[in-house]
PDB file of N, CA and C and ligand atoms in Angstrom:
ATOM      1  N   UNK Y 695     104.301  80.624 119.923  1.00  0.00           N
ATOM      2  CA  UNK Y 695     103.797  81.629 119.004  1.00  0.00           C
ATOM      3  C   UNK Y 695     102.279  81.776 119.156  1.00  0.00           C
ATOM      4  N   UNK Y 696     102.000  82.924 119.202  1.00  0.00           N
ATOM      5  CA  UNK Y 696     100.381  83.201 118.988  1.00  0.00           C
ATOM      6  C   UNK Y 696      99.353  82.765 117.910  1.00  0.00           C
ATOM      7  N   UNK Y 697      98.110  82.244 118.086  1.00  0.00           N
ATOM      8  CA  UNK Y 697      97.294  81.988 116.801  1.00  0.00           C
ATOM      9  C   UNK Y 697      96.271  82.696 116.853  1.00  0.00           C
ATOM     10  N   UNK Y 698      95.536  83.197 115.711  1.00  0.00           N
ATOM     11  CA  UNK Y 698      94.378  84.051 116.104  1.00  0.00           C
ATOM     12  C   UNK Y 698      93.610  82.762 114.495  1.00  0.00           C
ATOM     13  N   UNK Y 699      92.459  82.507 115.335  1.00  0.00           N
ATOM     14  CA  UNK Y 699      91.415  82.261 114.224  1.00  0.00           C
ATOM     15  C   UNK Y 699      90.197  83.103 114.128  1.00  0.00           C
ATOM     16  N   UNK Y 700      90.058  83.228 113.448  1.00  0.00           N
ATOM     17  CA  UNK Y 700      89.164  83.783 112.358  1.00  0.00           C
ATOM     18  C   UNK Y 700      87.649  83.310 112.160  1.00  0.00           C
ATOM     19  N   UNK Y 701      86.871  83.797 112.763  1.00  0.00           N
ATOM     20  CA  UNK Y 701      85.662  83.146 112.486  1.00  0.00           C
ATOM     21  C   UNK Y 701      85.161  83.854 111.091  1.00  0.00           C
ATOM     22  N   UNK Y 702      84.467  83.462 110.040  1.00  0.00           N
ATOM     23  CA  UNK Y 702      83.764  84.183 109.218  1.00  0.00           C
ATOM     24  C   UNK Y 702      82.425  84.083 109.234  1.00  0.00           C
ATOM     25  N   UNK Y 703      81.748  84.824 108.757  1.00  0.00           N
ATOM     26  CA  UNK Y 703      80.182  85.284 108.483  1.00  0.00           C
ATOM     27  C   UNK Y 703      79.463  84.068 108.451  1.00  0.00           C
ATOM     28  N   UNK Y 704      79.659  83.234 107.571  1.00  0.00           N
ATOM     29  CA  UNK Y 704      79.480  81.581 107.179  1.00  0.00           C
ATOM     30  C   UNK Y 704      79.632  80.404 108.118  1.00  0.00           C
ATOM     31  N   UNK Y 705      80.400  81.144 108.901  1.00  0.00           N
ATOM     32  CA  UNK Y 705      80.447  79.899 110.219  1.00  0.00           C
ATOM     33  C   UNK Y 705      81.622  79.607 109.973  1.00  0.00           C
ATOM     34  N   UNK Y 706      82.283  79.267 108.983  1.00  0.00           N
ATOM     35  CA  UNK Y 706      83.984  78.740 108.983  1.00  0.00           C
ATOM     36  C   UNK Y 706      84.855  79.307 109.758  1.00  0.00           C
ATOM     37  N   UNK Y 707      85.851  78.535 109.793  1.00  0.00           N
ATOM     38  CA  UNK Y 707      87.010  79.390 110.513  1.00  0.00           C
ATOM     39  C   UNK Y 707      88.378  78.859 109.417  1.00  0.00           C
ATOM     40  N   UNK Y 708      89.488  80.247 110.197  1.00  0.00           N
ATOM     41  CA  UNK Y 708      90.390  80.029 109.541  1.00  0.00           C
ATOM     42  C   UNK Y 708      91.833  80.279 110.533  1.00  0.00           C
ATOM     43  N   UNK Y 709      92.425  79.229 111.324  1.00  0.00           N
ATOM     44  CA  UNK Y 709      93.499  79.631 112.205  1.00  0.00           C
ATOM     45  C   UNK Y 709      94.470  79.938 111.665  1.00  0.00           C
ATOM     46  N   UNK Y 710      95.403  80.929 112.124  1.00  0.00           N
ATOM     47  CA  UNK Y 710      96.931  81.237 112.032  1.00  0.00           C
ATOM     48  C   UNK Y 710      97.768  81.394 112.959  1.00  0.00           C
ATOM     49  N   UNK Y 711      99.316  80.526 112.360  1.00  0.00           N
ATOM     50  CA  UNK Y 711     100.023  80.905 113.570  1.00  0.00           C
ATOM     51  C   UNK Y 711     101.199  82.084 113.466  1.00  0.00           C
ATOM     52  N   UNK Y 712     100.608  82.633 114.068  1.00  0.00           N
ATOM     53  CA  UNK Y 712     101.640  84.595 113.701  1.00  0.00           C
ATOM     54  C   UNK Y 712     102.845  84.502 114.502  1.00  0.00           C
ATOM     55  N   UNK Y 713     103.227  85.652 114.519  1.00  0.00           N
ATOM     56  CA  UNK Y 713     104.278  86.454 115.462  1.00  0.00           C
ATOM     57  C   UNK Y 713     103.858  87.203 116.441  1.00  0.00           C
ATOM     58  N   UNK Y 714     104.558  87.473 117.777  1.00  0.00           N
ATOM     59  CA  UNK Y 714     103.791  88.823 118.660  1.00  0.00           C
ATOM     60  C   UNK Y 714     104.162  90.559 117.829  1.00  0.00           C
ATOM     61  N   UNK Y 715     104.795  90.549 116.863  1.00  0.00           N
ATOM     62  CA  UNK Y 715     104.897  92.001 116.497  1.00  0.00           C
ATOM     63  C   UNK Y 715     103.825  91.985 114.898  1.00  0.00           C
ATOM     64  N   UNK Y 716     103.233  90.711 114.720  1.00  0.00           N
ATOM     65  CA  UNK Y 716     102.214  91.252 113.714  1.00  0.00           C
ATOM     66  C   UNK Y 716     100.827  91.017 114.299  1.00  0.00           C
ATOM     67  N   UNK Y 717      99.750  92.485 113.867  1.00  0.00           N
ATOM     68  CA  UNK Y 717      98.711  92.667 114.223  1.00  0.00           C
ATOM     69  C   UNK Y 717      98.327  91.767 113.295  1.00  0.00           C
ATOM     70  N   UNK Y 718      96.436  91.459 113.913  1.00  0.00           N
ATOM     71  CA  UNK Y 718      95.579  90.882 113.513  1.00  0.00           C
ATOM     72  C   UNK Y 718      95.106  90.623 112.220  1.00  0.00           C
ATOM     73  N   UNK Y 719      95.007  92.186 111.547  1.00  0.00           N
ATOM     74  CA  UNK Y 719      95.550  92.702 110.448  1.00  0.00           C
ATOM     75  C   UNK Y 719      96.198  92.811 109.508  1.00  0.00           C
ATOM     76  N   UNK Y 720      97.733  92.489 109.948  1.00  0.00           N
ATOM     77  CA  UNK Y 720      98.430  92.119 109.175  1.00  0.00           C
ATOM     78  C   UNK Y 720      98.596  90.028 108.870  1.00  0.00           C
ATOM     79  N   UNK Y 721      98.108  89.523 109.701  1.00  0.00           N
ATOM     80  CA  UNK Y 721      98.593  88.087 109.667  1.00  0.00           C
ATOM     81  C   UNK Y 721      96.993  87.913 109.131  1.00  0.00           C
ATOM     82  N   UNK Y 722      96.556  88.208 108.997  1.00  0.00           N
ATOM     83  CA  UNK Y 722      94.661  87.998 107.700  1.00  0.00           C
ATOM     84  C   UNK Y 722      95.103  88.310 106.345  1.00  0.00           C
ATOM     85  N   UNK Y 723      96.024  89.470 106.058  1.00  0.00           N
ATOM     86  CA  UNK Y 723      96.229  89.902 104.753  1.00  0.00           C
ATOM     87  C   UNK Y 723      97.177  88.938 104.104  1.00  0.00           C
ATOM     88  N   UNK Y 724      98.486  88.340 104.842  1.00  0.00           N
ATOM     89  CA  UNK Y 724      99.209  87.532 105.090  1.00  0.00           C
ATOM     90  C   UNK Y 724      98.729  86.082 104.407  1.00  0.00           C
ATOM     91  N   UNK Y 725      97.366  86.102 104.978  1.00  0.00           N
ATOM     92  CA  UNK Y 725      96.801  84.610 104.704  1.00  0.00           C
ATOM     93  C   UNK Y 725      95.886  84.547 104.170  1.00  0.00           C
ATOM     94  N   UNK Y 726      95.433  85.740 103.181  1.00  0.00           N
ATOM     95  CA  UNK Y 726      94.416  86.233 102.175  1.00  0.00           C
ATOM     96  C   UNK Y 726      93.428  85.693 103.374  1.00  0.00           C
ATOM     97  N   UNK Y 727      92.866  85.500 104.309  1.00  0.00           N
ATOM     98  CA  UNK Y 727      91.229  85.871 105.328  1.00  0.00           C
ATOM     99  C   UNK Y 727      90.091  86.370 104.499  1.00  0.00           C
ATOM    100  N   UNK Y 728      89.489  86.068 104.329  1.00  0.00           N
ATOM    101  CA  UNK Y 728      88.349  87.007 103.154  1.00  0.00           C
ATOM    102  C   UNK Y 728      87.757  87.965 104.758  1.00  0.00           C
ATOM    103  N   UNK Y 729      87.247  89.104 103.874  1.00  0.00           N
ATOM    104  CA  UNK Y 729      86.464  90.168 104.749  1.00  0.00           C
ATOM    105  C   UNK Y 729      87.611  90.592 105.512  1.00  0.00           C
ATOM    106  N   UNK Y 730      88.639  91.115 105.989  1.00  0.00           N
ATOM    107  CA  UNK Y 730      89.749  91.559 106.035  1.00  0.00           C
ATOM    108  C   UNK Y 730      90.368  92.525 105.322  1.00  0.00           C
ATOM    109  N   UNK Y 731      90.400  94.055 105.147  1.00  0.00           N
ATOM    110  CA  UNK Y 731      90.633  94.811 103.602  1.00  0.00           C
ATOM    111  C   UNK Y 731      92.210  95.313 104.496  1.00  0.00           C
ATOM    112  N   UNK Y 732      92.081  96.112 105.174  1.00  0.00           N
ATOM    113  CA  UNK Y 732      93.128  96.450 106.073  1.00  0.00           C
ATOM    114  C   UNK Y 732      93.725  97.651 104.770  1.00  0.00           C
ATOM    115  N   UNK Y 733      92.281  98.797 104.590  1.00  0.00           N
ATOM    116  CA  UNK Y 733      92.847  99.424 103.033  1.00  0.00           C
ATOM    117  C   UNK Y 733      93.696 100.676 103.509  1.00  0.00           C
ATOM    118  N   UNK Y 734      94.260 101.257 104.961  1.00  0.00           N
ATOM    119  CA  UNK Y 734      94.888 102.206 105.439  1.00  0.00           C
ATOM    120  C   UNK Y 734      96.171 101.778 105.947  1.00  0.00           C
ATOM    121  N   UNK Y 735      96.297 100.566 105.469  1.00  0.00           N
ATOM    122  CA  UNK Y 735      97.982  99.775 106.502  1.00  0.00           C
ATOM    123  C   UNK Y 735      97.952  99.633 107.635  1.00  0.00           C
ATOM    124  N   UNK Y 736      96.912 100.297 108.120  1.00  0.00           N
ATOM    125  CA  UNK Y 736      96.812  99.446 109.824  1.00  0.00           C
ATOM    126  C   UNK Y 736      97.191 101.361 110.441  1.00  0.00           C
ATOM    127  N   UNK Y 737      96.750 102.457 109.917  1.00  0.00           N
ATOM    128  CA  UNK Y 737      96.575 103.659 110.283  1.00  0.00           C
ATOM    129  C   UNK Y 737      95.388 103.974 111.487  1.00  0.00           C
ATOM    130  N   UNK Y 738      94.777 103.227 111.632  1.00  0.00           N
ATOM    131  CA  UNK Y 738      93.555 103.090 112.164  1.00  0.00           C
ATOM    132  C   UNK Y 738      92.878 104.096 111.436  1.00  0.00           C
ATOM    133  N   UNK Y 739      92.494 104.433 110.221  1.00  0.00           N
ATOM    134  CA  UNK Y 739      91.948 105.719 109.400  1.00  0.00           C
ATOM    135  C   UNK Y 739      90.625 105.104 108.560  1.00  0.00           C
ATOM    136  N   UNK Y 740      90.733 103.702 108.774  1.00  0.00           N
ATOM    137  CA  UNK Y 740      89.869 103.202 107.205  1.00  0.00           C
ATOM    138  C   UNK Y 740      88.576 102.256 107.632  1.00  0.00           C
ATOM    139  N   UNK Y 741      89.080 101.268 109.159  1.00  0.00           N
ATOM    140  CA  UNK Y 741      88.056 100.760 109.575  1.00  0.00           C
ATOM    141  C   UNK Y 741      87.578  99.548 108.851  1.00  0.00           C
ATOM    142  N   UNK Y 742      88.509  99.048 107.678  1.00  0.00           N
ATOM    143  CA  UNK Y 742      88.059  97.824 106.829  1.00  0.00           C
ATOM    144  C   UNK Y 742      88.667  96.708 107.437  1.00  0.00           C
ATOM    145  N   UNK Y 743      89.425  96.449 108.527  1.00  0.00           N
ATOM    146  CA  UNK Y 743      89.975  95.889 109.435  1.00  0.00           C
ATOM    147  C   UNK Y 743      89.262  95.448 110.828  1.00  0.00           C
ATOM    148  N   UNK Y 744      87.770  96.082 110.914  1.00  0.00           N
ATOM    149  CA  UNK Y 744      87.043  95.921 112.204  1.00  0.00           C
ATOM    150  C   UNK Y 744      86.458  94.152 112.368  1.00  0.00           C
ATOM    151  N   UNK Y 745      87.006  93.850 113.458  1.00  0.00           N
ATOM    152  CA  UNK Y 745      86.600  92.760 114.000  1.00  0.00           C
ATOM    153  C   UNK Y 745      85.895  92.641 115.288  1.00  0.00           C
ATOM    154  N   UNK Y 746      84.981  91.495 115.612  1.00  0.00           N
ATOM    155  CA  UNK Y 746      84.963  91.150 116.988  1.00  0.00           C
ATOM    156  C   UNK Y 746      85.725  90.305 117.911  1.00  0.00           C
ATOM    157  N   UNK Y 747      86.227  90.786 118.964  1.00  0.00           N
ATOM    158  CA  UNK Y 747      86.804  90.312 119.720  1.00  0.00           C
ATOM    159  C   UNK Y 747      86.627  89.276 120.428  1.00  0.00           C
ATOM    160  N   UNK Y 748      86.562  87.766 120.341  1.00  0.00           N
ATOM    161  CA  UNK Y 748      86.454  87.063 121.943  1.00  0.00           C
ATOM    162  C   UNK Y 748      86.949  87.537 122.799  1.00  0.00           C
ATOM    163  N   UNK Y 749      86.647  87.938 123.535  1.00  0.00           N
ATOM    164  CA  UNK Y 749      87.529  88.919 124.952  1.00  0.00           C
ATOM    165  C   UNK Y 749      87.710  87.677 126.153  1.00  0.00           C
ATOM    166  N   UNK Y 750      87.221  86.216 125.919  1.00  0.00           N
ATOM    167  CA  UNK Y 750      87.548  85.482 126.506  1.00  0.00           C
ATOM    168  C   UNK Y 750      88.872  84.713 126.296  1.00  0.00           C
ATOM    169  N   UNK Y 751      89.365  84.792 124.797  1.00  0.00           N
ATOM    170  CA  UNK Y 751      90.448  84.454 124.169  1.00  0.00           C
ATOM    171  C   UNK Y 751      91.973  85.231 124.817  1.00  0.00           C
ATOM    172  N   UNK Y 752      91.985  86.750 125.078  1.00  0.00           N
ATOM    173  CA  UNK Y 752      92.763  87.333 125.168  1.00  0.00           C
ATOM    174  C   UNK Y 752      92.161  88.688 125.329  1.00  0.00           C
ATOM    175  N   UNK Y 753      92.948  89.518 126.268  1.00  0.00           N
ATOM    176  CA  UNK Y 753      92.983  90.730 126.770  1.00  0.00           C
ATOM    177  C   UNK Y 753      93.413  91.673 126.354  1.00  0.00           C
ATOM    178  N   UNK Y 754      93.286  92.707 126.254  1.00  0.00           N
ATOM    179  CA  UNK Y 754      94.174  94.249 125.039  1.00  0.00           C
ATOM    180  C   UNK Y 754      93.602  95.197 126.388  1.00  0.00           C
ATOM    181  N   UNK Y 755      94.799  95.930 126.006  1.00  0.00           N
ATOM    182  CA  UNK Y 755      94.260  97.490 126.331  1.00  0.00           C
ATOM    183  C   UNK Y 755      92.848  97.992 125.605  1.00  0.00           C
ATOM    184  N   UNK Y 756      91.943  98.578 126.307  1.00  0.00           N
ATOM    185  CA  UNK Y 756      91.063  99.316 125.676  1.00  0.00           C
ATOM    186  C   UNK Y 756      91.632 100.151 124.224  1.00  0.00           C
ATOM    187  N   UNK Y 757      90.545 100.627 123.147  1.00  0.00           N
ATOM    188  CA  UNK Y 757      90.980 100.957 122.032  1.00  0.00           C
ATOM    189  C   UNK Y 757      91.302 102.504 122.647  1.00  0.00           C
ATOM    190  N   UNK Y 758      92.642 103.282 121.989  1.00  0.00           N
ATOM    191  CA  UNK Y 758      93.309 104.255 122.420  1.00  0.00           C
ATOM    192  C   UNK Y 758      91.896 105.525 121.346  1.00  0.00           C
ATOM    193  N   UNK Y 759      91.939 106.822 121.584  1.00  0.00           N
ATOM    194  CA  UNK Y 759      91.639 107.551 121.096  1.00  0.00           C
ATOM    195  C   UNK Y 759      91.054 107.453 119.334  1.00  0.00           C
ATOM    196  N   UNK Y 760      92.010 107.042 118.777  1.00  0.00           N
ATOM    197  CA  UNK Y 760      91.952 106.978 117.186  1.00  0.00           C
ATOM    198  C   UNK Y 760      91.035 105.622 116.980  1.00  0.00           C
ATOM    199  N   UNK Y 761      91.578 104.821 117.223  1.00  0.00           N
ATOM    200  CA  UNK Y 761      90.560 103.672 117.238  1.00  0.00           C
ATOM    201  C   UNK Y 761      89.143 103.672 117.645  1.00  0.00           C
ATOM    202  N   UNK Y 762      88.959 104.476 119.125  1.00  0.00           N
ATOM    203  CA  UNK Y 762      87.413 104.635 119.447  1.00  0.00           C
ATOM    204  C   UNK Y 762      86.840 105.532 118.314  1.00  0.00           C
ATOM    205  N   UNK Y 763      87.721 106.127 118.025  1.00  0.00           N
ATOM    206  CA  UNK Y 763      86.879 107.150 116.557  1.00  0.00           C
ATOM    207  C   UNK Y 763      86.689 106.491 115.569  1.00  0.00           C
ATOM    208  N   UNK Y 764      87.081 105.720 115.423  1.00  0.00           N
ATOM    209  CA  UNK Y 764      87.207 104.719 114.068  1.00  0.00           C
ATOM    210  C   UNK Y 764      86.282 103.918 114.149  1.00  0.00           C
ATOM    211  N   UNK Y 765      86.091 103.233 115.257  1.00  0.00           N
ATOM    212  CA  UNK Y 765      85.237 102.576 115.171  1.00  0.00           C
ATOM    213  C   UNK Y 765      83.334 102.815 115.479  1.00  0.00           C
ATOM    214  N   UNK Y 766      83.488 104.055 115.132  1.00  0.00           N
ATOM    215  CA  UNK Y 766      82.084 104.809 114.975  1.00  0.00           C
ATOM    216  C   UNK Y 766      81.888 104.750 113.791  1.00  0.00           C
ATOM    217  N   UNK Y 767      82.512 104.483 112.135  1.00  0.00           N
ATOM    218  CA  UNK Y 767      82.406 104.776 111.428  1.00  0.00           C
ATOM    219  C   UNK Y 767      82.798 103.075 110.495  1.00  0.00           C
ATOM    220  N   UNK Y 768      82.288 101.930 111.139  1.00  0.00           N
ATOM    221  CA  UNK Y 768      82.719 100.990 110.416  1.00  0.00           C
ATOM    222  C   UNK Y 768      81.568 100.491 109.979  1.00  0.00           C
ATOM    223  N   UNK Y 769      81.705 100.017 108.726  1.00  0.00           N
ATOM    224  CA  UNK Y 769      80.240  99.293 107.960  1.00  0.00           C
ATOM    225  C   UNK Y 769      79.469  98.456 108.700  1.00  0.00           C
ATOM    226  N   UNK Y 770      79.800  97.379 109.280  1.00  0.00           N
ATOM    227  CA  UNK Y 770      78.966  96.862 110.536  1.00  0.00           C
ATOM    228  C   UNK Y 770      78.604  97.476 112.106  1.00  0.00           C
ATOM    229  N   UNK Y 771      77.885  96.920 111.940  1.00  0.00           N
ATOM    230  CA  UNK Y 771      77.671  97.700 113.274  1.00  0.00           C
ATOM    231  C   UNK Y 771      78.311  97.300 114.740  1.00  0.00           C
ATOM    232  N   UNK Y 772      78.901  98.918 115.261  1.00  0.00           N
ATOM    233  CA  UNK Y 772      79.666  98.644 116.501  1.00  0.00           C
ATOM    234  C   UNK Y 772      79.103  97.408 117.765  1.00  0.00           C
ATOM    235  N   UNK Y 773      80.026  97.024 118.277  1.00  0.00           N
ATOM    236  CA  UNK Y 773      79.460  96.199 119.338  1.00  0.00           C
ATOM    237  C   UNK Y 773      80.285  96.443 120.747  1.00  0.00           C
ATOM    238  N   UNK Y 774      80.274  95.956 121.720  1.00  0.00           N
ATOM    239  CA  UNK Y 774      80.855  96.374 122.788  1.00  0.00           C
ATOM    240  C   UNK Y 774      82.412  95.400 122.548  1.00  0.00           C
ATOM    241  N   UNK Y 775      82.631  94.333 121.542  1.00  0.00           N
ATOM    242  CA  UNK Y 775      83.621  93.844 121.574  1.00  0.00           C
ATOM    243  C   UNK Y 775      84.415  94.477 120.387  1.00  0.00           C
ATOM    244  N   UNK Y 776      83.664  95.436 119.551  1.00  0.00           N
ATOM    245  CA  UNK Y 776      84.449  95.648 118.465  1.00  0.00           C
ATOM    246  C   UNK Y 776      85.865  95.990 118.556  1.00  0.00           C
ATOM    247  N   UNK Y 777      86.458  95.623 117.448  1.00  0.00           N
ATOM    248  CA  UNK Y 777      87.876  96.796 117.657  1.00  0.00           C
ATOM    249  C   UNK Y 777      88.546  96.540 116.017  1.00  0.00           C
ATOM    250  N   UNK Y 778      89.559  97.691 116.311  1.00  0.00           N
ATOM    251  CA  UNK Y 778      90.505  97.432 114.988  1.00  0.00           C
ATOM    252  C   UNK Y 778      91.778  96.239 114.409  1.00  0.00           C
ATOM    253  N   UNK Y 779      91.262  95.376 113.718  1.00  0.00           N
ATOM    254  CA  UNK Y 779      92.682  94.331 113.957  1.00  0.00           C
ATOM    255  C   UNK Y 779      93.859  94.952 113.809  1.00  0.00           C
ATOM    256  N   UNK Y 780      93.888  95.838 113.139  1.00  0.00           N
ATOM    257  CA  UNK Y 780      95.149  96.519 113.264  1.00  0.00           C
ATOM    258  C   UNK Y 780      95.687  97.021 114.480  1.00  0.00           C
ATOM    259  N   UNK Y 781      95.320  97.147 115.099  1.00  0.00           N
ATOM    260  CA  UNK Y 781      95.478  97.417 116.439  1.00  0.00           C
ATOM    261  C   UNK Y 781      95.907  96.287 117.553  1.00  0.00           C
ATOM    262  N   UNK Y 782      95.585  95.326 117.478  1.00  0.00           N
ATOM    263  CA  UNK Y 782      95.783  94.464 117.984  1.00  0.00           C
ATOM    264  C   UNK Y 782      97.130  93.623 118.219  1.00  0.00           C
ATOM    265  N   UNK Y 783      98.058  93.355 118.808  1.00  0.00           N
ATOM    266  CA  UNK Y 783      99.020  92.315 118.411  1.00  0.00           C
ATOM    267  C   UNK Y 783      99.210  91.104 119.473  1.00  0.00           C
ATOM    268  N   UNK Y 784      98.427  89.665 119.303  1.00  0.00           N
ATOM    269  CA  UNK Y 784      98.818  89.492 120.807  1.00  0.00           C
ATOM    270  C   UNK Y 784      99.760  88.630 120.772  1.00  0.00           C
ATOM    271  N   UNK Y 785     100.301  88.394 122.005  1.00  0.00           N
ATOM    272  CA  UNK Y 785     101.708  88.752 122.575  1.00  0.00           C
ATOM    273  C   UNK Y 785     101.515  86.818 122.829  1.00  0.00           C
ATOM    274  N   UNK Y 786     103.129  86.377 123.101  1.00  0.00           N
ATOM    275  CA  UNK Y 786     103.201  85.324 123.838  1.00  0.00           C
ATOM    276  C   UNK Y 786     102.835  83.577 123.361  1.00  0.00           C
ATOM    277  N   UNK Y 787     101.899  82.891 123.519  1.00  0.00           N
ATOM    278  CA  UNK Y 787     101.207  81.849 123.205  1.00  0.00           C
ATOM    279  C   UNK Y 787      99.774  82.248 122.997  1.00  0.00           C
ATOM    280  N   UNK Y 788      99.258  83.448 123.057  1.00  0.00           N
ATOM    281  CA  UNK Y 788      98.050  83.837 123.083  1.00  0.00           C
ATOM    282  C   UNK Y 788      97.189  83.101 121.836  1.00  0.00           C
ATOM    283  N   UNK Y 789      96.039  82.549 122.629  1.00  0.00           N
ATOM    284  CA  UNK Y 789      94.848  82.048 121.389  1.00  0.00           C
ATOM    285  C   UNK Y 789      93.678  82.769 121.017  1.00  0.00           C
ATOM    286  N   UNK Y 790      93.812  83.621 119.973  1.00  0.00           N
ATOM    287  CA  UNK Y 790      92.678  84.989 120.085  1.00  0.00           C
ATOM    288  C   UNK Y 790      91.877  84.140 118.911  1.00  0.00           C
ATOM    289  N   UNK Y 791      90.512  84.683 119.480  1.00  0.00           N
ATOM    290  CA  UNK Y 791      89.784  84.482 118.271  1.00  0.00           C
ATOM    291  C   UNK Y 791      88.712  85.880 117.887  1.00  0.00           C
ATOM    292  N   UNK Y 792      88.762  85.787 116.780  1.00  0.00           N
ATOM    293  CA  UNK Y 792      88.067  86.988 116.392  1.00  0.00           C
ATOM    294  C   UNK Y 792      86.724  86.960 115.529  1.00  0.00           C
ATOM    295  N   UNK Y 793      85.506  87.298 115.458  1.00  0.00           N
ATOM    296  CA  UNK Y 793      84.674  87.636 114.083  1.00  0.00           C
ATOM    297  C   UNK Y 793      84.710  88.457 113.170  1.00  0.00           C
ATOM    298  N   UNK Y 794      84.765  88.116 112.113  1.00  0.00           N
ATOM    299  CA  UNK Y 794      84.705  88.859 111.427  1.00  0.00           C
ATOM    300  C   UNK Y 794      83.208  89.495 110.660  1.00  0.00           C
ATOM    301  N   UNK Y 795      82.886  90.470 110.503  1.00  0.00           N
ATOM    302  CA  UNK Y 795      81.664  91.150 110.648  1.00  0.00           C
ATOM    303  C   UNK Y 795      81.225  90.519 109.000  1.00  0.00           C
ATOM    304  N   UNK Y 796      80.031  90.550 108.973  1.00  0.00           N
ATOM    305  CA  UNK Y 796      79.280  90.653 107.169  1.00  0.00           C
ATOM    306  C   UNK Y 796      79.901  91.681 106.592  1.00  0.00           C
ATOM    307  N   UNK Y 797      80.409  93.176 106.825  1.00  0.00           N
ATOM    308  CA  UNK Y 797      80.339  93.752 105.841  1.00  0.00           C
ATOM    309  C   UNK Y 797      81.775  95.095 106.425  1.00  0.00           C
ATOM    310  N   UNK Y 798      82.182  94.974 105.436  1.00  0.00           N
ATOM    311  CA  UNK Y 798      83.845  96.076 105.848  1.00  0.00           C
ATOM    312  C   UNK Y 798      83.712  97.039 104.832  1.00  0.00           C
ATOM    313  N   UNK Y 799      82.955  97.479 103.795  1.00  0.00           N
ATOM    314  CA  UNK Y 799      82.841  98.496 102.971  1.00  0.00           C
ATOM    315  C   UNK Y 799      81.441  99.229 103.107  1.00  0.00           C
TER     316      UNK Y 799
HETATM  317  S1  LIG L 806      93.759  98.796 108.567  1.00  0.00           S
HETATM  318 FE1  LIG L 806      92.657 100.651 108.420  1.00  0.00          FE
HETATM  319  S2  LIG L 806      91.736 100.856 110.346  1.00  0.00           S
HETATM  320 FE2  LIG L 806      92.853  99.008 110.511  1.00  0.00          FE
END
């Protein structure tokens, strides 16, 4: 099963061990994650879901259309690793780790 931990703002972390059909997104809300809002269900519409990616952790497709739009418009500021956890699901034994930004509203 896949785990994605969670870095927060504070330095803590918080690991989980998910499923490959739940996004990033959904397995934070799952495990109350603070800074995590996920306030569109994972529509990619809302952007309270934006994380950073270790891209050394695990690999994704680039963000599709809706997501690159989305993520022009998230309270922290974009980075070249940003993306939507909702978007995300990884697959397999995958060990993702993610940041989570200071600020989602
Ligand atoms: S939950 Fe709204 S953009 Fe991801």
């Amino acid at each position: 099963m896949p785990t994605v931990t969670y870095v927060l703002p504070d330095g803590s972390n918080q690991t989980i061990t998910t499923t490959p059909s739940t996004s990033v997104m959904q397995a934070a809300l799952a495990h109350r994650v603070p800074g995590i809002i996920g306030e569109c269900g994972g529509a990619a519409t809302c952007g309270t879901c934006h994380v950073y990616l270790d891209e050394s952790t695990e690999s994704f497709l680039p963000p599709g259309e809706d997501e690159e739009a989305m993520l022009e418009w998230t309270a922290s500021p974009r980075k070249d690793n940003s993306r939507l956890a909702c978007q995300l699901k990884p697959a397999g034994d995958a060990q993702l780790v993610v940041r989570v930004p200071e600020e989602q509203q």
